[in-house]
Amino acid sequence: MNIHDSAGRRIVRLEPQTDPPSDLADRLRRVLAGSPLVWEALTRLGVVEIPALWLGAGAICDTVWNHAFGYEPGHGIKDLDIVYFDATLTTDEETRLAAQVTDLVGGLGLWADVKNEGTVHTWYAARFGAGIAPYTSLEDAIATWPTTAAAVGVRLEGDRLDVIAPYGLGDLLAPIVRPNRIQVARRDYEAKAIRWRGEWPGLTILGWEDGIGEEGARLIRP
């Protein structure tokens, strides 16, 4: 079921179910619940309500790929990409929140990359050489992530899993890696693809020409 929250994010709400999964969102929930690492991270992050903390990108797609190819749940997972959206926070407030979140997931053995997507535009140009317009929501931010498979954020509210997936879950669960060209540089995507091939040889990884979106459409050149 698709709904919108107060910040305008489209969310797929998954109520706890006992019947076999019947759609992609249910399949994702089952896979994530089978990973002690990811499910524990989601459980710990779920205690924070304001701002809502979402786990996304690598930890999610890597877990799905591990399930698909028979690897251990933690195989290939390098860090925890934890995101939220609050355009009103100061840098100091973001730093304090990042420290709190790091404490929450401490002990899981992975670095926590905590990012406020509401302020990414303030530092993006200095880091990547081109600017971006402010994201309007968390879904807007996730829609710029480098692949359709990894453009997914999830969080737990009690026993309910919420999912933000601007491009759906088809590529993630196929599993297919398809470049999303609107913001990532081609060289960065291709460098990531080399690592993915090494970690998960069975992946279907599409070339740059077979991606979605106009190249650099979200970038503001100097």
Short mmCIF file of C-alpha atoms in Angstrom, two decimals:
data_model
loop_
_atom_site.label_atom_id
_atom_site.label_comp_id
_atom_site.label_asym_id
_atom_site.label_seq_id
_atom_site.Cartn_x
_atom_site.Cartn_y
_atom_site.Cartn_z
CA MET A 1 0.00 0.00 0.00
CA ASN A 2 1.42 3.41 -0.99
CA ILE A 3 0.84 6.38 1.32
CA HIS A 4 2.49 9.74 1.92
CA ASP A 5 3.85 10.98 5.23
CA SER A 6 3.87 14.56 6.54
CA ALA A 7 7.08 15.35 4.64
CA GLY A 8 5.58 14.23 1.34
CA ARG A 9 7.51 10.94 1.13
CA ARG A 10 5.82 8.05 -0.64
CA ILE A 11 6.05 5.05 1.66
CA VAL A 12 5.15 1.41 1.21
CA ARG A 13 3.81 0.20 4.55
CA LEU A 14 4.15 -3.49 5.33
CA GLU A 15 2.08 -4.84 8.16
CA PRO A 16 3.32 -8.00 9.93
CA GLN A 17 2.14 -11.05 7.98
CA THR A 18 2.01 -14.77 8.61
CA ASP A 19 1.03 -15.80 5.08
CA PRO A 20 3.69 -16.45 2.41
CA PRO A 21 4.87 -13.24 0.71
CA SER A 22 2.88 -12.31 -2.35
CA ASP A 23 4.71 -9.27 -3.74
CA LEU A 24 8.13 -7.71 -3.98
CA ALA A 25 7.83 -5.67 -0.80
CA ASP A 26 6.95 -8.74 1.24
CA ARG A 27 9.90 -10.60 -0.29
CA LEU A 28 12.23 -7.79 0.73
CA ARG A 29 10.96 -7.87 4.29
CA ARG A 30 11.57 -11.61 4.50
CA VAL A 31 15.11 -11.30 3.18
CA LEU A 32 16.03 -8.47 5.56
CA ALA A 33 14.49 -10.28 8.52
CA GLY A 34 16.78 -13.21 7.71
CA SER A 35 19.88 -11.09 8.24
CA PRO A 36 20.80 -10.78 11.93
CA LEU A 37 23.07 -7.83 11.15
CA VAL A 38 20.61 -5.75 9.15
CA TRP A 39 17.59 -6.58 11.28
CA GLU A 40 19.45 -5.65 14.45
CA ALA A 41 20.54 -2.36 12.86
CA LEU A 42 16.95 -1.60 11.85
CA THR A 43 15.71 -2.48 15.32
CA ARG A 44 18.19 -0.13 16.97
CA LEU A 45 17.53 2.71 14.52
CA GLY A 46 13.78 2.29 14.93
CA VAL A 47 13.85 3.69 18.47
CA VAL A 48 14.51 7.17 17.03
CA GLU A 49 11.30 8.80 15.85
CA ILE A 50 12.41 12.38 15.17
CA PRO A 51 14.07 12.52 12.78
CA ALA A 52 13.16 9.14 11.32
CA LEU A 53 16.33 7.19 10.52
CA TRP A 54 16.42 5.06 7.39
CA LEU A 55 18.89 2.35 6.40
CA GLY A 56 19.60 2.28 2.69
CA ALA A 57 21.87 1.61 -0.26
CA GLY A 58 24.63 -0.97 0.22
CA ALA A 59 23.46 -2.67 3.40
CA ILE A 60 20.10 -3.35 1.76
CA CYS A 61 21.13 -4.43 -1.74
CA ASP A 62 24.16 -6.38 -0.45
CA THR A 63 21.87 -8.32 1.88
CA VAL A 64 19.51 -9.15 -0.98
CA TRP A 65 22.41 -10.24 -3.20
CA ASN A 66 23.83 -12.42 -0.43
CA HIS A 67 20.47 -14.11 -0.08
CA ALA A 68 20.15 -14.56 -3.84
CA PHE A 69 23.59 -16.13 -4.29
CA GLY A 70 23.88 -18.11 -1.06
CA TYR A 71 26.48 -16.01 0.77
CA GLU A 72 26.59 -15.30 4.49
CA PRO A 73 24.29 -12.34 5.40
CA GLY A 74 27.20 -9.99 6.16
CA HIS A 75 29.25 -10.79 3.05
CA GLY A 76 30.50 -7.68 1.24
CA ILE A 77 28.76 -5.16 3.51
CA LYS A 78 31.27 -2.36 4.20
CA ASP A 79 29.19 0.13 6.18
CA LEU A 80 25.71 1.21 7.21
CA ASP A 81 24.26 4.05 5.12
CA ILE A 82 21.88 5.79 7.52
CA VAL A 83 19.91 8.76 6.20
CA TYR A 84 17.30 11.20 7.38
CA PHE A 85 15.81 14.48 6.16
CA ASP A 86 15.73 17.71 8.16
CA ALA A 87 16.66 20.88 6.32
CA THR A 88 16.49 22.96 9.52
CA LEU A 89 19.39 21.39 11.44
CA THR A 90 22.67 23.21 11.98
CA THR A 91 26.03 21.57 11.37
CA ASP A 92 26.56 21.19 15.11
CA GLU A 93 23.15 19.56 15.52
CA GLU A 94 23.94 17.14 12.70
CA THR A 95 27.25 16.27 14.31
CA ARG A 96 25.60 15.52 17.65
CA LEU A 97 22.93 13.39 15.98
CA ALA A 98 25.56 11.46 14.01
CA ALA A 99 27.37 10.67 17.26
CA GLN A 100 24.13 9.47 18.86
CA VAL A 101 23.34 7.26 15.88
CA THR A 102 26.87 5.83 15.90
CA ASP A 103 26.36 4.92 19.53
CA LEU A 104 23.04 3.24 18.66
CA VAL A 105 24.58 0.90 16.12
CA GLY A 106 27.86 0.52 17.95
CA GLY A 107 28.99 -3.02 18.41
CA LEU A 108 27.71 -4.21 15.03
CA GLY A 109 31.21 -4.00 13.61
CA LEU A 110 30.49 -1.59 10.75
CA TRP A 111 31.10 2.10 10.21
CA ALA A 112 27.93 4.19 10.31
CA ASP A 113 27.73 6.75 7.51
CA VAL A 114 25.05 9.11 8.85
CA LYS A 115 23.80 11.71 6.39
CA ASN A 116 21.18 14.47 6.54
CA GLU A 117 19.86 14.52 2.99
CA GLY A 118 18.21 17.86 3.74
CA THR A 119 21.59 19.65 3.74
CA VAL A 120 23.63 17.68 1.20
CA HIS A 121 23.46 20.59 -1.25
CA THR A 122 25.51 22.75 1.13
CA TRP A 123 28.66 20.62 0.74
CA TYR A 124 28.15 18.61 -2.42
CA ALA A 125 30.01 20.95 -4.80
CA ALA A 126 33.09 21.12 -2.59
CA ARG A 127 33.31 17.34 -2.52
CA PHE A 128 32.28 16.42 -6.05
CA GLY A 129 33.06 19.47 -8.19
CA ALA A 130 29.47 20.26 -9.21
CA GLY A 131 26.53 21.56 -7.23
CA ILE A 132 23.02 20.21 -6.79
CA ALA A 133 19.72 21.84 -5.97
CA PRO A 134 18.39 21.13 -2.46
CA TYR A 135 16.51 17.86 -2.20
CA THR A 136 12.83 18.37 -1.46
CA SER A 137 12.34 15.15 0.52
CA LEU A 138 14.10 11.95 1.46
CA GLU A 139 12.52 10.20 -1.52
CA ASP A 140 13.88 12.92 -3.79
CA ALA A 141 17.36 12.29 -2.40
CA ILE A 142 17.14 8.51 -2.67
CA ALA A 143 16.04 8.89 -6.30
CA THR A 144 19.52 10.26 -7.11
CA TRP A 145 21.46 7.29 -5.73
CA PRO A 146 23.77 5.60 -8.25
CA THR A 147 21.72 2.49 -9.09
CA THR A 148 18.05 1.64 -9.19
CA ALA A 149 18.74 -1.46 -7.09
CA ALA A 150 20.35 0.53 -4.29
CA ALA A 151 17.88 3.44 -4.41
CA VAL A 152 15.97 1.99 -1.47
CA GLY A 153 15.56 3.08 2.13
CA VAL A 154 13.89 1.06 4.89
CA ARG A 155 13.02 1.52 8.53
CA LEU A 156 11.19 -0.38 11.26
CA GLU A 157 8.29 1.04 13.23
CA GLY A 158 7.55 -1.65 15.75
CA ASP A 159 7.15 -4.80 13.66
CA ARG A 160 6.19 -2.87 10.54
CA LEU A 161 8.70 -2.24 7.78
CA ASP A 162 8.44 1.00 5.81
CA VAL A 163 10.12 1.16 2.40
CA ILE A 164 11.03 4.12 0.19
CA ALA A 165 11.81 2.87 -3.32
CA PRO A 166 11.47 5.55 -6.02
CA TYR A 167 12.23 3.05 -8.80
CA GLY A 168 10.44 0.11 -7.26
CA LEU A 169 11.99 -3.14 -6.05
CA GLY A 170 12.15 -5.10 -9.29
CA ASP A 171 15.83 -4.54 -10.07
CA LEU A 172 16.87 -5.09 -6.45
CA LEU A 173 15.18 -8.46 -6.22
CA ALA A 174 15.99 -9.61 -9.80
CA PRO A 175 18.92 -8.92 -9.01
CA ILE A 176 20.00 -6.41 -11.66
CA VAL A 177 22.37 -3.46 -11.23
CA ARG A 178 21.23 -0.60 -13.46
CA PRO A 179 23.03 2.78 -13.39
CA ASN A 180 21.05 5.85 -12.42
CA ARG A 181 22.89 8.52 -14.40
CA ILE A 182 21.25 11.71 -13.17
CA GLN A 183 23.90 12.51 -10.55
CA VAL A 184 26.67 9.90 -10.21
CA ALA A 185 29.75 10.20 -12.43
CA ARG A 186 30.27 7.40 -14.93
CA ARG A 187 33.76 6.65 -13.60
CA ASP A 188 32.38 6.26 -10.08
CA TYR A 189 29.65 3.87 -11.21
CA GLU A 190 32.11 1.78 -13.20
CA ALA A 191 34.55 1.64 -10.27
CA LYS A 192 31.74 0.38 -8.02
CA ALA A 193 30.77 -2.18 -10.66
CA ILE A 194 34.25 -3.70 -10.54
CA ARG A 195 33.91 -4.32 -6.79
CA TRP A 196 30.39 -5.71 -7.17
CA ARG A 197 31.55 -8.19 -9.84
CA GLY A 198 34.30 -9.35 -7.52
CA GLU A 199 32.00 -9.82 -4.51
CA TRP A 200 28.93 -11.19 -6.34
CA PRO A 201 29.96 -12.73 -9.69
CA GLY A 202 26.39 -13.81 -10.42
CA LEU A 203 25.05 -10.25 -10.59
CA THR A 204 23.66 -8.87 -13.82
CA ILE A 205 25.47 -5.52 -14.06
CA LEU A 206 24.34 -3.24 -16.86
CA GLY A 207 26.68 -0.85 -18.64
CA TRP A 208 26.43 2.91 -18.44
CA GLU A 209 24.61 3.10 -21.77
CA ASP A 210 21.84 0.87 -20.43
CA GLY A 211 21.08 3.05 -17.40
CA ILE A 212 18.19 5.36 -16.68
CA GLY A 213 18.04 9.14 -16.63
CA GLU A 214 19.86 11.89 -18.50
CA GLU A 215 23.53 11.96 -17.54
CA GLY A 216 24.21 14.71 -14.98
CA ALA A 217 20.64 16.02 -15.06
CA ARG A 218 20.69 16.81 -11.32
CA LEU A 219 24.08 18.54 -11.38
CA ILE A 220 24.75 22.28 -11.46
CA ARG A 221 28.01 22.89 -13.26
CA PRO A 222 30.27 25.80 -12.18
#
